[in-house]
Amino acid sequence: MSKLTDWSFRNKAAVILIVIMALAMGAVSYFRLPMEFLPAADNPQITVTAIGPGYDAKAMEVQVTDKLEEALMFTKGKTAMFSSSGTGYAQVNLNFDSKTDMKEAKLEVERAVSQLPLPQGVMPPFVTHYTTSMIPIAWITLTFDGELSEQQKGEKLKQFQTELQKTEGAGVITTMGQSAPAIHLTPLTDRLTELGIPPQSLMGILQGRGISASIGERNIDGAAGNMKVYDEVTSLETLRELPVANGIKLGDVAIVEFDKEQESISRMNGKDAILFTVSKAADANAVTVGKGINETVKRIKADIPGIEPSVVLSTSDSIVTSVNSMLREVLLGALFATIVILLFMRNVRATIVTIVSIPLSLGITLYLLQLSGVSLNIITLGGVAVAVGRLVDDSIVVIENIYRRLQKEPFSLSVIKDATKEVAGAITASTLVTVAVFLPMGLLRGSLQAFLLPFALTVAYSLLASLLVALTVVPLLSGLLLKGTKEKPHEGSPKISAFIRWNLKHKAVALTIAVILFAGSIGAYVAMPKGALDSSSAENVTATLAFPNDTPRETVVEAGKELEAFIIADKSVEWVLMNSGNSADMAKQGAVSSPTQVNYTIDLKSGADAELFMANVKAQKAHYEDATLTVNAIDLMMGGGSSTINVDITGGDAVKLDETAKLLIAAISKVDGVLKVQSNQEEKKPVYAFKVDPARATGQDVAIQLQSLLNPVPVGSIQVEGADTPVMLQPAANPETEQALEQLTIMTSSGPQPVSSVAKLTRTEEPSLYYHKDGKTYVRVTAEAEPSKLSVVGADINKAVNELTLPDGVKLSVGGASADQMNDFADLGVTALISIGLVYLIMVLAFKTLRAPLAIMFSLPLAAIGAVIGLLISGITPDFTAMFGALMLIGIVVTNAIVLIDRVKQNETTMPIREALIEAATTRMRPIVMTAVATICAMLPLLFGSHESGSIVSQSLAIVVIGGLTAATLLTIVIVPCVYELLFFRASRKQRRVTQQALAPQSVH
């Protein structure tokens, strides 16, 4: 690497030009880089969703799910298939291997699904493939003036949707809570019975109407003309006048009125509203699209009277906030690092030379990110924020060595070159080691790789750029700015030298203390709960109120509004969005849920205590005895803050599955920290079945008649105020008892008869959810864990599962939040082991020996001591980002030890091992402490700043890095020399004996 330094001195003009170009390219790249919330990630999963209003879970399983699974069983690249069937919906999730072309896979799934014959009333299935580009850019609510009619609302809604879709870069727009104007025909049952007219006869009321037909061309009055017949019903009055039978009009036997059809309910701050979620097109810039949507909403609000659109959440705003906050932290980190260098060097010119590496390295990094096709997002910006303290490390080591040499020797370019070459091997090895720590991230699976690889590339680019700057620009600038520098020679502290000497003589004391501290830190870490996130500063909260599936819809909605009113009354709430039910638009995105569930999205005011708010909402559970109330802070990285643990029971025997589920529920219920446990088989719903006697009627005829009696049925449409308005025949009967069900009147070959005359009614209790894996039924036991005890509860449940004696052929698998968390932790653990191996390999190549790098590796357990102490002092428990910080420490910590041992190896050519260690520790202490303090100070903005949800740069990461680096820096000077001398104890002991023998004759004289 020293050749780079020589080259830079030979080509000064070229280096100056390259510096200017690097800064310019960095600035241009910053403005050209697309800004996104998260990196582009292609999830290898396809979701197929079907909605069948009115169908029970068993019917959806048999008539819809089974058919979907059969059609999709042999899809190319599929690794697993999971399905769930509930009241009114069915969903199939297909997992694919990482090599699969997901666009081709989606097309294949769409072709297979489009050919399926599904029961009447089941919507065509929606096929969804998720990517991070589908994360909504904006959530928009739309409310109307109370004076508008349903037709006027419908027209204004269409206008709004059209204008919104015109926004440049806007992709898929989904709606929830949308209502459509409709005309309801409610049969007057008593009147129909009195007149002897079956309710079914009303279904044909519009048959043959609303047509426009051509009947040819004729010469009329000497001129050729076209003739046609058209029949239009354009008002409710006309509709009421339509004949049902001789002398009987529709208005005589049915109530005809305007109303609305609504698939799902959506409310904003207690008022009915329509919710729009807008995603961006795949190649669009998130920030540009977000700004365009905000401008469109403002323009529509002014142009279309009678509507009140409002952007309640904007991801683009979060992106801008993230970028600004991260940039602020980068600049603050650079400032703190500069102050540290100035305090240590006490030379302004030397400080200027050092900090040049920050803007230059960042400029090169931004340019390389643009070439790599990586966007500017909270992950890559987090990489820059983390790396900024490390950017000056190489330059500090170089400038400190140059400066130290110039304090002892007269200024010359050869001194600067030699001083740079003296540390070139050490800084190259330390930088490559840090970069090597991030290389194994390419081996991670799925979304973890998509998120962490851009972070790794950012850190790698910035560190390699800083190394290049340290070996070329820093010595060159030193030759220009340090000319004439005259300072008092800097000598290592005699006290430090004496302490290191004593320490080497009493290794057992230092090593014993280190071992005790390490063992204590490991014990403390094991005892800590993992993944307990501090949600007190969260800005958004979600709540779910879920009732048993046999709860009437009206009861669910009323209870939902009651909880909504409580939330709105809380002074810490900015707004609350409530929704319930399924819509076709939401199903397109794979978002379906139980119709007896109410969901809330809550935005809290700045500074509000989210933990306190969530506790207050959870306390309302007492008012809803039959319902489950869950409240979580929104956190994209941790899966939405879910604390649900699933145990899936698979096997071929349904009886054994049910028995195992009961045993499992009993075992899990005893686990401390489990709030609620249930299985999908446990929550059941009554199902009433009519078994038709084939000799008396056909099942299809009975089903069609009962469906029209008990459910709204479309009978056509009419033109009202220029708009095509559907006409819905409302249920003619509303049976509330089994006896009333049996007395429903249907038309048979013998005339009107109660349905009990042709069919027998049976009542059964059936599960409200059915789960399949690869087409086979399995039972899922779900445990709701206390979020603060998630890892502990997960471990206890695993233990309880392993202790169960299972029937033959039955298997259990634990999943959910705890398992996902453990998988992420395990993946990072494997990555850490691979990183340690690579670090050791690089150091062996650099030092050409196995033992010296082994001494350096002992700095890693020293970092663990500081990391755990930092977590204990702060009271923050280790989560995913803390583990990621521990992974980063591997690269950061060994840097100091490499700088130390590199000096030792240089000293060994002229000194005994012990003296080489003492001199190296004394001489290299200043650059080691400088680099450590600079890195720590650069991390302070991360420690005290606020971070966007979804960022892997968090307070816990900063605590781990700062704590680990502090302890490792202090202990490296003490422990690493001891370990090094132990590894070379024979040579060192021999050298000391020779020295003692050489001094012995002198002592006699």
Short mmCIF file of C-alpha atoms in Angstrom, two decimals, residues 989-1004:
data_model
loop_
_atom_site.label_atom_id
_atom_site.label_comp_id
_atom_site.label_asym_id
_atom_site.label_seq_id
_atom_site.Cartn_x
_atom_site.Cartn_y
_atom_site.Cartn_z
CA ARG A 989 11.64 -15.73 29.05
CA LYS A 990 14.85 -16.58 27.18
CA GLN A 991 15.34 -12.90 26.26
CA ARG A 992 14.83 -11.80 29.87
CA ARG A 993 17.37 -14.39 31.09
CA VAL A 994 19.94 -13.19 28.56
CA THR A 995 19.33 -9.58 29.64
CA GLN A 996 19.66 -10.52 33.33
CA GLN A 997 22.89 -12.42 32.64
CA ALA A 998 24.26 -9.42 30.71
CA LEU A 999 23.45 -7.12 33.61
CA ALA A 1000 24.71 -9.51 36.33
CA PRO A 1001 28.49 -8.82 35.93
CA GLN A 1002 27.78 -5.07 35.98
CA SER A 1003 26.02 -5.43 39.34
CA VAL A 1004 29.09 -7.21 40.81
#
